[in-house]
Short mmCIF file of C-alpha atoms and ligand atoms in Angstrom, two decimals:
data_model
loop_
_atom_site.label_atom_id
_atom_site.label_comp_id
_atom_site.label_asym_id
_atom_site.label_seq_id
_atom_site.Cartn_x
_atom_site.Cartn_y
_atom_site.Cartn_z
CA MET A 1 -1.52 37.09 50.24
CA ALA A 2 1.95 38.43 50.96
CA GLU A 3 2.95 41.44 48.89
CA LEU A 4 5.58 40.76 46.30
CA MET A 5 7.64 43.83 45.49
CA LEU A 6 9.90 43.71 42.44
CA TYR A 7 12.26 46.30 41.01
CA ASN A 8 10.95 47.44 37.63
CA THR A 9 13.66 48.58 35.20
CA LEU A 10 10.95 50.47 33.29
CA THR A 11 9.93 52.74 36.17
CA ARG A 12 13.21 52.50 38.11
CA ARG A 13 11.52 51.64 41.39
CA LYS A 14 10.13 48.68 43.28
CA GLU A 15 6.51 47.92 42.47
CA ARG A 16 3.94 45.53 43.80
CA LEU A 17 3.22 42.62 41.47
CA GLU A 18 -0.47 42.68 40.58
CA PRO A 19 -1.35 39.79 38.29
CA LEU A 20 -3.45 40.97 35.35
CA ALA A 21 -5.14 37.70 34.42
CA ARG A 22 -7.16 35.05 36.18
CA HIS A 23 -6.97 31.32 35.79
CA PRO A 24 -9.54 30.49 33.09
CA GLU A 25 -11.05 27.64 35.12
CA THR A 26 -10.61 28.52 38.77
CA GLY A 27 -10.75 32.33 38.55
CA MET A 28 -7.66 32.58 40.78
CA PRO A 29 -5.05 35.31 40.07
CA LEU A 30 -2.60 34.02 37.49
CA VAL A 31 0.98 35.24 37.01
CA ARG A 32 2.58 35.16 33.56
CA MET A 33 6.35 35.49 33.18
CA TYR A 34 8.64 35.44 30.14
CA VAL A 35 12.43 35.18 30.29
CA CYS A 36 14.77 35.36 27.29
CA GLY A 37 16.49 32.01 27.01
CA PRO A 38 19.67 30.79 25.37
CA THR A 39 20.75 30.86 21.77
CA VAL A 40 21.63 27.22 21.34
CA TYR A 41 24.87 27.21 19.37
CA ASP A 42 27.44 26.38 22.06
CA TYR A 43 27.80 25.25 25.69
CA ALA A 44 26.17 27.75 28.03
CA HIS A 45 28.63 29.59 30.27
CA ILE A 46 28.27 30.26 33.95
CA GLY A 47 27.07 33.84 33.23
CA ASN A 48 24.19 32.41 31.22
CA ALA A 49 23.28 30.35 34.29
CA ARG A 50 22.61 33.48 36.31
CA PRO A 51 19.27 34.53 34.78
CA VAL A 52 18.18 30.88 34.71
CA ILE A 53 18.81 30.49 38.46
CA VAL A 54 17.50 33.94 39.46
CA PHE A 55 14.23 33.54 37.58
CA ASP A 56 13.90 29.97 38.84
CA VAL A 57 13.90 31.39 42.37
CA LEU A 58 11.20 33.85 41.32
CA PHE A 59 9.23 31.02 39.68
CA ARG A 60 9.42 28.97 42.89
CA LEU A 61 8.42 31.95 45.03
CA LEU A 62 5.47 32.75 42.73
CA ARG A 63 4.33 29.12 42.86
CA HIS A 64 4.51 29.26 46.64
CA LEU A 65 2.58 32.54 46.85
CA TYR A 66 -0.01 31.96 44.12
CA GLY A 67 -0.20 28.17 43.83
CA GLU A 68 1.55 25.90 41.34
CA ASP A 69 -1.31 26.01 38.85
CA ASN A 70 -1.39 29.79 38.82
CA VAL A 71 2.02 30.60 37.38
CA VAL A 72 2.90 30.34 33.71
CA TYR A 73 6.61 30.70 33.01
CA ALA A 74 7.85 30.71 29.41
CA ARG A 75 11.57 30.66 28.60
CA ASN A 76 12.37 30.51 24.91
CA ILE A 77 14.99 28.64 22.97
CA THR A 78 16.52 30.64 20.13
CA ASP A 79 17.27 28.08 17.45
CA VAL A 80 17.50 30.42 14.48
CA ASP A 81 20.50 32.72 14.49
CA ASP A 82 23.50 33.51 12.30
CA LYS A 83 25.87 32.07 14.92
CA ILE A 84 23.99 28.77 14.72
CA ASN A 85 24.36 28.71 10.93
CA GLU A 86 28.09 29.38 11.17
CA ARG A 87 28.57 26.73 13.83
CA ALA A 88 26.61 24.16 11.83
CA ALA A 89 28.64 24.80 8.68
CA ARG A 90 31.89 24.58 10.65
CA ASP A 91 31.11 21.50 12.74
CA CYS A 92 29.15 19.40 10.27
CA PRO A 93 30.49 20.39 6.81
CA ASP A 94 29.37 17.11 5.25
CA LEU A 95 25.71 17.37 6.23
CA PRO A 96 23.05 19.38 4.40
CA LEU A 97 22.74 22.68 6.28
CA ASN A 98 19.28 22.02 7.74
CA GLU A 99 20.39 18.71 9.19
CA ALA A 100 23.60 20.23 10.50
CA ILE A 101 21.60 22.99 12.19
CA ARG A 102 19.28 20.49 13.81
CA LYS A 103 22.25 18.54 15.09
CA VAL A 104 23.85 21.64 16.59
CA THR A 105 20.67 23.03 18.17
CA GLU A 106 19.38 19.73 19.52
CA GLY A 107 22.72 18.73 21.00
CA THR A 108 23.28 22.16 22.55
CA ASN A 109 19.75 22.34 23.89
CA ALA A 110 19.96 18.88 25.48
CA GLN A 111 23.20 19.93 27.17
CA PHE A 112 21.63 23.19 28.39
CA GLN A 113 18.63 21.36 29.84
CA ALA A 114 20.90 18.91 31.67
CA ASP A 115 23.11 21.74 32.97
CA VAL A 116 20.29 23.83 34.41
CA LYS A 117 18.61 20.77 35.90
CA ALA A 118 21.85 20.01 37.72
CA LEU A 119 21.75 23.60 39.00
CA GLY A 120 18.44 22.79 40.67
CA CYS A 121 16.19 24.71 38.26
CA LEU A 122 12.62 23.59 37.65
CA GLU A 123 11.48 23.20 34.09
CA PRO A 124 9.55 26.28 32.96
CA THR A 125 5.90 25.76 32.05
CA ASP A 126 6.78 26.29 28.39
CA GLN A 127 10.00 26.33 26.40
CA PRO A 128 8.97 27.54 22.96
CA ARG A 129 11.47 27.21 20.12
CA ALA A 130 11.74 30.07 17.66
CA THR A 131 11.47 27.79 14.61
CA ASP A 132 8.03 26.63 15.82
CA HIS A 133 6.73 30.21 15.86
CA ILE A 134 7.61 31.58 12.44
CA ASP A 135 3.89 31.95 11.57
CA GLY A 136 3.32 34.16 14.61
CA MET A 137 6.35 36.30 13.70
CA ARG A 138 5.03 36.73 10.15
CA ALA A 139 1.59 37.72 11.48
CA LEU A 140 3.11 40.32 13.80
CA ILE A 141 5.26 41.70 10.99
CA GLU A 142 2.25 41.96 8.65
CA ARG A 143 0.35 43.85 11.34
CA LEU A 144 3.25 46.26 11.90
CA ILE A 145 3.48 46.98 8.17
CA GLU A 146 -0.29 47.42 7.93
CA ARG A 147 -0.27 49.97 10.77
CA GLY A 148 2.65 51.92 9.33
CA PHE A 149 5.30 50.96 11.90
CA ALA A 150 7.36 48.85 9.54
CA TYR A 151 8.32 48.95 5.87
CA VAL A 152 9.81 46.68 3.21
CA ALA A 153 13.17 47.57 1.66
CA GLU A 154 15.37 45.33 -0.48
CA ASN A 155 13.54 42.21 0.72
CA HIS A 156 14.03 43.17 4.36
CA VAL A 157 11.34 44.34 6.72
CA LEU A 158 12.45 47.16 9.01
CA PHE A 159 10.80 48.57 12.10
CA SER A 160 10.77 52.35 12.35
CA PRO A 161 11.09 53.81 15.87
CA ALA A 162 10.47 57.24 14.30
CA ALA A 163 7.05 56.04 13.06
CA MET A 164 6.32 54.75 16.55
CA ASP A 165 7.27 58.10 18.01
CA ALA A 166 5.06 59.95 15.53
CA ALA A 167 2.08 57.72 16.37
CA LYS A 168 2.29 58.18 20.12
CA ASP A 169 -1.08 59.23 21.59
CA SER A 170 -2.73 58.78 18.19
CA THR A 171 -5.70 56.58 17.38
CA LYS A 172 -3.36 53.62 17.21
CA GLY A 173 -3.41 53.28 20.98
CA ARG A 174 -1.45 54.84 23.83
CA LEU A 175 1.99 53.65 22.89
CA PRO A 176 5.07 53.84 25.10
CA ARG A 177 7.92 56.11 24.10
CA TYR A 178 10.68 54.29 22.17
CA GLY A 179 13.66 54.36 24.56
CA ALA A 180 11.58 54.45 27.75
CA LEU A 181 13.00 51.16 29.07
CA ALA A 182 16.62 52.01 28.34
CA ASN A 183 16.03 55.59 29.48
CA ARG A 184 17.39 57.07 26.25
CA SER A 185 15.82 59.50 23.82
CA LEU A 186 15.41 58.75 20.15
CA ASP A 187 17.43 61.88 19.28
CA GLU A 188 20.33 60.63 21.40
CA MET A 189 20.14 57.27 19.68
CA ILE A 190 20.11 58.85 16.22
CA ALA A 191 23.10 60.98 17.17
CA GLY A 192 24.92 57.95 18.57
CA ALA A 193 24.16 55.63 15.65
CA ARG A 194 27.06 54.24 13.70
CA VAL A 195 27.86 55.85 10.35
CA ASP A 196 27.96 52.63 8.33
CA VAL A 197 24.20 52.19 8.41
CA ALA A 198 22.78 49.67 5.92
CA PRO A 199 21.68 51.59 2.79
CA TYR A 200 18.15 50.17 2.81
CA LYS A 201 17.35 51.72 6.21
CA ARG A 202 15.40 54.98 6.21
CA ASP A 203 16.76 55.93 9.62
CA ALA A 204 19.85 54.74 11.46
CA THR A 205 17.72 53.50 14.39
CA ASP A 206 15.50 51.24 12.25
CA PHE A 207 15.93 47.59 13.11
CA VAL A 208 15.40 44.35 11.24
CA LEU A 209 12.21 42.33 11.64
CA TRP A 210 12.86 40.03 8.71
CA LYS A 211 15.78 39.52 6.35
CA PRO A 212 16.29 37.56 3.13
CA SER A 213 18.11 34.23 3.33
CA LYS A 214 20.90 33.32 0.97
CA PRO A 215 20.42 30.03 -0.91
CA ASN A 216 22.56 28.13 1.63
CA GLU A 217 20.83 29.58 4.69
CA PRO A 218 17.66 28.37 6.42
CA GLY A 219 14.65 30.25 5.11
CA TRP A 220 10.88 30.45 5.32
CA ASP A 221 8.18 32.07 3.17
CA SER A 222 8.53 35.80 3.69
CA PRO A 223 5.81 38.21 4.83
CA ALA A 224 4.51 41.15 2.75
CA SER A 225 4.78 39.26 -0.55
CA ILE A 226 8.56 39.47 -0.49
CA PRO A 227 9.47 37.09 -3.31
CA VAL A 228 12.46 35.36 -1.67
CA PRO A 229 12.64 33.15 1.41
CA GLY A 230 13.83 34.84 4.56
CA ARG A 231 14.32 34.51 8.28
CA PRO A 232 13.31 36.54 11.31
CA GLY A 233 15.37 39.08 13.22
CA TRP A 234 16.18 38.24 16.83
CA HIS A 235 13.80 40.64 18.58
CA ILE A 236 10.59 39.56 16.81
CA GLU A 237 11.05 36.00 18.12
CA CYS A 238 10.32 37.00 21.69
CA SER A 239 7.31 39.14 20.74
CA ALA A 240 5.84 36.15 18.89
CA MET A 241 6.63 33.53 21.53
CA SER A 242 5.33 35.61 24.44
CA MET A 243 2.17 36.26 22.40
CA ALA A 244 1.70 32.52 21.78
CA LYS A 245 2.37 31.37 25.34
CA LEU A 246 1.25 34.25 27.56
CA LEU A 247 -1.39 36.23 25.62
CA GLU A 248 -3.31 34.01 23.20
CA PRO A 249 -4.20 31.30 25.75
CA PHE A 250 -5.76 34.04 27.94
CA GLY A 251 -7.84 35.90 25.38
CA GLY A 252 -5.15 38.25 24.01
CA GLY A 253 -3.33 38.24 20.68
CA LEU A 254 -3.66 39.96 17.32
CA ALA A 255 -7.40 39.28 17.10
CA CYS A 256 -8.04 41.04 20.42
CA ASP A 257 -8.46 44.80 20.52
CA ASP A 258 -8.40 45.18 24.29
CA PRO A 259 -4.88 46.54 24.99
CA LEU A 260 -4.99 45.37 28.60
CA LYS A 261 -5.36 41.76 27.49
CA ASN A 262 -2.09 42.14 25.61
CA THR A 263 0.09 42.86 28.62
CA PHE A 264 1.62 40.10 30.76
CA ASP A 265 3.14 40.40 34.22
CA VAL A 266 6.91 39.91 34.30
CA HIS A 267 9.59 39.95 31.61
CA GLY A 268 13.15 39.07 32.58
CA GLY A 269 16.67 38.63 31.29
CA GLY A 270 20.24 39.83 31.80
CA ILE A 271 20.99 43.55 32.04
CA ASP A 272 22.73 43.44 28.64
CA LEU A 273 19.36 42.75 27.01
CA VAL A 274 17.73 46.05 28.05
CA PHE A 275 18.96 47.71 24.88
CA PRO A 276 18.37 47.00 22.10
CA HIS A 277 16.67 43.63 22.62
CA HIS A 278 13.99 44.45 25.18
CA GLU A 279 13.44 47.98 23.93
CA ASN A 280 12.72 46.49 20.51
CA GLU A 281 10.51 43.71 21.86
CA ILE A 282 8.41 46.42 23.53
CA ALA A 283 8.27 48.51 20.35
CA GLN A 284 7.12 45.53 18.26
CA SER A 285 4.55 44.17 20.71
CA CYS A 286 3.05 47.49 21.80
CA CYS A 287 2.75 48.80 18.23
CA ALA A 288 1.21 45.54 17.00
CA PHE A 289 -1.38 45.43 19.81
CA GLY A 290 -1.86 49.17 20.43
CA SER A 291 -0.90 48.55 24.06
CA GLU A 292 0.96 50.75 26.50
CA ARG A 293 3.01 47.99 28.08
CA MET A 294 4.25 44.64 26.82
CA ALA A 295 4.87 43.50 30.41
CA SER A 296 4.04 45.23 33.69
CA ILE A 297 7.39 44.59 35.33
CA TRP A 298 10.80 44.33 33.62
CA MET A 299 13.49 42.59 35.65
CA HIS A 300 17.19 42.38 34.82
CA ASN A 301 19.98 40.46 36.51
CA GLY A 302 23.42 41.98 36.89
CA PHE A 303 26.47 40.56 35.17
CA LEU A 304 28.78 37.84 36.38
CA GLN A 305 32.53 38.19 36.18
CA VAL A 306 35.22 35.67 37.07
CA GLU A 307 37.90 36.34 39.71
CA GLY A 308 37.45 40.10 39.21
CA GLN A 309 37.64 40.09 35.42
CA LYS A 310 35.22 40.02 32.53
CA MET A 311 34.79 36.43 31.44
CA SER A 312 36.30 35.90 28.02
CA LYS A 313 37.96 33.17 26.03
CA SER A 314 41.07 35.26 25.46
CA LEU A 315 41.62 35.80 29.21
CA GLY A 316 41.37 32.06 29.76
CA ASN A 317 38.78 32.51 32.51
CA PHE A 318 35.80 31.39 30.45
CA ARG A 319 33.82 28.74 32.36
CA THR A 320 31.01 26.69 30.93
CA ILE A 321 28.33 25.43 33.29
CA ARG A 322 29.56 21.94 32.45
CA GLU A 323 33.11 22.70 33.64
CA VAL A 324 31.83 24.19 36.90
CA LEU A 325 29.69 21.11 37.47
CA ASP A 326 32.72 18.88 36.92
CA ASP A 327 34.31 20.48 39.98
CA TRP A 328 31.38 21.37 42.23
CA PRO A 329 27.97 19.98 43.14
CA GLY A 330 25.15 21.85 41.38
CA GLU A 331 23.77 23.12 44.68
CA VAL A 332 27.10 24.71 45.57
CA ALA A 333 27.07 26.61 42.27
CA ARG A 334 23.42 27.59 42.75
CA PHE A 335 24.01 28.80 46.30
CA THR A 336 27.08 30.78 45.22
CA MET A 337 24.99 32.51 42.57
CA LEU A 338 22.24 33.43 45.02
CA ARG A 339 24.49 34.77 47.77
CA SER A 340 24.66 38.03 45.78
CA HIS A 341 21.54 40.08 45.12
CA TYR A 342 20.41 39.46 41.57
CA ARG A 343 20.74 43.10 40.50
CA GLN A 344 24.32 43.41 41.73
CA PRO A 345 27.29 42.28 39.69
CA ILE A 346 28.72 39.01 40.97
CA ASP A 347 32.34 37.96 41.15
CA TRP A 348 32.59 34.21 40.58
CA THR A 349 35.55 32.93 42.58
CA ASP A 350 36.82 29.59 43.82
CA SER A 351 36.95 30.97 47.34
CA SER A 352 33.23 31.83 47.31
CA LEU A 353 32.47 28.34 45.98
CA ARG A 354 34.49 26.82 48.82
CA GLU A 355 32.65 28.97 51.36
CA SER A 356 29.32 27.92 49.88
CA GLN A 357 30.29 24.29 50.14
CA ALA A 358 31.18 24.64 53.82
CA ILE A 359 27.91 26.43 54.63
CA LEU A 360 25.81 23.87 52.76
CA ASP A 361 27.65 20.98 54.45
CA GLY A 362 26.86 22.52 57.84
CA TRP A 363 23.20 22.88 56.96
CA TYR A 364 23.03 19.34 55.62
CA ARG A 365 24.42 18.04 58.92
CA LYS A 366 21.50 19.75 60.66
CA VAL A 367 18.73 18.62 58.34
CA ASP A 368 19.75 15.20 57.07
CA GLU A 369 17.53 13.24 59.40
CA VAL A 370 14.44 15.49 59.37
CA GLU A 371 11.35 15.94 57.24
CA ALA A 372 10.82 19.46 55.87
CA THR A 373 7.84 21.34 57.31
CA THR A 374 6.93 24.90 56.25
CA PRO A 375 9.15 27.79 55.15
CA ASP A 376 10.13 30.51 57.58
CA PRO A 377 7.93 33.65 57.24
CA ALA A 378 10.84 36.07 57.73
CA VAL A 379 12.70 34.48 54.82
CA LEU A 380 9.56 34.72 52.69
CA SER A 381 9.38 38.43 53.49
CA ALA A 382 13.01 38.90 52.47
CA LEU A 383 12.37 37.14 49.17
CA SER A 384 9.20 39.14 48.65
CA ASP A 385 11.28 42.29 48.86
CA ASP A 386 12.74 42.14 45.35
CA LEU A 387 14.20 38.64 45.81
CA ASN A 388 16.59 39.61 48.57
CA THR A 389 18.45 36.30 48.70
CA PRO A 390 21.49 37.60 50.70
CA SER A 391 19.16 38.69 53.46
CA ALA A 392 17.24 35.39 53.16
CA PHE A 393 20.48 33.45 53.73
CA ALA A 394 21.43 35.62 56.73
CA LEU A 395 18.05 34.67 58.23
CA LEU A 396 18.53 31.02 57.32
CA HIS A 397 21.59 30.91 59.59
CA GLN A 398 19.34 31.90 62.49
CA ILE A 399 16.66 29.24 62.03
CA ALA A 400 16.80 26.89 65.00
CA ASP A 401 14.29 24.25 63.87
CA PRO A 402 15.96 21.93 61.31
CA ALA A 403 12.58 21.03 59.77
CA VAL A 404 11.88 24.71 59.04
CA LEU A 405 15.44 25.24 57.82
CA LYS A 406 15.02 22.37 55.38
CA ALA A 407 11.63 23.61 54.10
CA THR A 408 12.92 27.16 53.68
CA ALA A 409 16.09 26.12 51.87
CA GLN A 410 14.07 23.82 49.61
CA LEU A 411 11.86 26.74 48.61
CA LEU A 412 15.08 28.23 47.21
CA GLY A 413 15.99 24.98 45.47
CA LEU A 414 18.64 24.03 48.08
CA LEU A 415 19.10 21.15 50.56
CA GLY A 416 17.00 18.98 48.27
CA GLN A 417 19.47 16.12 47.98
CA SER A 418 19.37 12.90 49.92
CA LYS A 419 22.61 11.53 51.32
CA ALA A 420 22.62 9.01 48.51
CA GLU A 421 22.51 11.76 45.87
CA ARG A 422 25.31 13.63 47.60
CA LEU A 423 27.26 10.38 47.73
CA SER A 424 27.06 9.85 44.02
CA GLY A 425 27.84 13.55 43.47
CA ALA A 426 30.98 13.16 45.60
CA GLY A 427 32.12 10.29 43.43
CA ALA A 428 31.49 7.57 45.98
CA SER A 429 30.01 4.38 44.67
CA VAL A 430 27.74 3.29 47.53
CA ASP A 431 24.07 3.85 47.98
CA GLU A 432 22.25 4.93 51.10
CA ALA A 433 20.78 1.46 51.76
CA THR A 434 24.26 -0.10 51.76
CA VAL A 435 25.50 2.49 54.24
CA GLN A 436 22.49 1.92 56.50
CA ALA A 437 22.96 -1.86 56.36
CA LEU A 438 26.64 -1.52 57.33
CA ILE A 439 25.76 0.84 60.18
CA THR A 440 23.15 -1.58 61.50
CA ALA A 441 25.66 -4.44 61.32
CA ARG A 442 28.21 -2.32 63.17
CA LEU A 443 25.73 -1.38 65.91
CA ALA A 444 24.93 -5.09 66.34
CA ALA A 445 28.66 -5.86 66.60
CA ARG A 446 29.08 -3.16 69.22
CA ALA A 447 26.08 -4.40 71.20
CA ALA A 448 27.81 -7.83 71.21
CA LYS A 449 31.08 -6.08 72.25
CA ASN A 450 32.73 -7.40 69.09
CA TRP A 451 35.04 -4.37 68.78
CA ALA A 452 37.19 -5.86 66.04
CA GLU A 453 34.18 -6.35 63.78
CA SER A 454 32.83 -2.91 64.65
CA ASP A 455 36.17 -1.29 63.69
CA ARG A 456 36.40 -3.35 60.55
CA ILE A 457 32.99 -2.10 59.40
CA ARG A 458 33.90 1.48 60.25
CA ASP A 459 37.08 1.19 58.17
CA GLU A 460 35.08 -0.26 55.32
CA LEU A 461 32.79 2.77 55.43
CA VAL A 462 35.73 5.18 55.62
CA ALA A 463 37.11 3.54 52.51
CA LEU A 464 33.79 4.34 50.84
CA GLY A 465 34.10 8.00 51.84
CA ILE A 466 31.70 7.85 54.79
CA VAL A 467 32.47 9.24 58.24
CA LEU A 468 30.52 8.04 61.27
CA MET A 469 29.49 9.95 64.37
CA ASP A 470 28.45 7.82 67.34
CA GLY A 471 26.00 9.22 69.86
CA LYS A 472 22.91 8.41 71.85
CA ASP A 473 19.24 9.09 71.15
CA GLU A 474 16.84 10.66 73.66
CA ALA A 475 16.20 7.28 75.31
CA GLY A 476 19.95 6.74 75.72
CA ASN A 477 20.28 4.06 73.02
CA PRO A 478 23.38 4.18 70.82
CA VAL A 479 22.81 5.74 67.39
CA THR A 480 25.21 6.37 64.57
CA ARG A 481 24.89 9.32 62.21
CA TRP A 482 26.93 9.52 59.06
CA GLU A 483 27.99 11.93 56.42
CA VAL A 484 29.95 12.03 53.24
CA LYS A 485 33.59 12.95 53.66
CA ARG A 486 34.81 15.50 51.08
P1 LIG B 1 22.87 34.96 25.29
O1 LIG B 1 22.87 33.50 24.93
O2 LIG B 1 24.17 35.66 25.17
O3 LIG B 1 21.72 35.70 24.62
O4 LIG B 1 22.55 35.03 26.85
C1 LIG B 1 21.50 34.33 27.48
C2 LIG B 1 21.19 35.00 28.79
O5 LIG B 1 22.35 35.04 29.63
C3 LIG B 1 20.72 36.45 28.66
O6 LIG B 1 19.67 36.69 29.58
C4 LIG B 1 21.97 37.24 29.02
O7 LIG B 1 21.64 38.52 29.51
C5 LIG B 1 22.58 36.39 30.10
N1 LIG B 1 24.03 36.58 30.27
C6 LIG B 1 25.00 36.46 29.32
N2 LIG B 1 26.23 36.68 29.84
C7 LIG B 1 26.05 36.95 31.18
C8 LIG B 1 26.94 37.24 32.28
N3 LIG B 1 28.27 37.29 32.13
N4 LIG B 1 26.38 37.47 33.49
C9 LIG B 1 25.04 37.41 33.67
N5 LIG B 1 24.16 37.13 32.69
C10 LIG B 1 24.63 36.89 31.45
ZN1 LIG B 2 13.92 38.10 24.22
#
């Protein structure tokens, strides 16, 4: 088994991935990965596509290294959030709020799924929705209150990092230090906290696990006998969904007192999520389970900016995935994303998209007529060194065998389209069979020296956006290759 080294934000160095669990039936090593997914209130932007693509490459690599059945990848859908409530009230003022929310979240989620599919991303093993895991959130919150890490105040439940700090190395388990992921100390955070702290918080650094819902907001039965309906804070969602999808099916969860069973392998997301989101996920999960780590390896992608500037609506450079896909094939966008290393910032420019298109076109010309074989070992080594995609692409340029080139690119989710798919992507309205039939007719015309008919067919194909290249095969017989003109 090749070694897979991944940079761990928690320890600030590359570490070897060592799967903690085994497949319950086959006993094979099993990798469990969780990635924070979208909050479904609006079209996803091209920055949101970065973690989806980066962790899709990791998912594909893990499946290649460990076997398809031995990787469990959960990416959540956040469908409870104040922004969703606001959007629902604004866009569907005539509907009851719950219906309006469903309309907003279902529509946005369907769009997101279509967008990331077009970017060549496989579906994760599981896509849990927050609203299906409220019970798990309540159970975690009850446990945190019971163990003294959380308290009720004015119908809220708050998590106390100070209580976590005080309990470190106690009988409650070997807990991590609050702030270890973000590399900050609690004192620094207290000093840096804003002055307008909510009055019900004991300490400025306390964060919300549960809050009361107003009568016009979505609400569920609250934990800890709080007499009014409420809704979860953002961070607790991911602790509950990773528990449900990556721990409970493998013997972990709140009923299990073996801390090691309550750690999974990889947790990912954008660099902006390190603090507070991931720090708080760790605090919640580790304190609830008495475990030292929520996940062994924490991975974060760098940020994407557009033409050298932060992407924002006010600068007019805000691009949704949908808009990018209107102008470029999904593979061109995917390739552009992966030409930078995932931990580096990336500058999203039209010129890099154009370059990507030219490179992909060149590769397609080489591989169109061949069957993929097996991926190139040197490229696998580059990917196994903390997903070094830039170095993988440099190696791809050197692969002489088109069948290996195709297999290697396909491992990265590229060069997977047939000519017919590229045709429809380029806006042409012919299918591959039609093109082949016309080419056969033209070859027959040429064999009969009917040059007028041969030219007529070529012009017909040109009108359809197809260019022909005449040549000879190894036996010296005329053959015609074709490609889509852009
Ligand atoms: P959000 O819906 O804002 O929670 O973001 C969903 C995911 O996209 C998270 O993993 C974010 O870290 C990531 N993300 C948001 N904006 C960018 C960006 N400009 N570049 C890279 N990743 C981003
Ligand atoms: Zn999360």
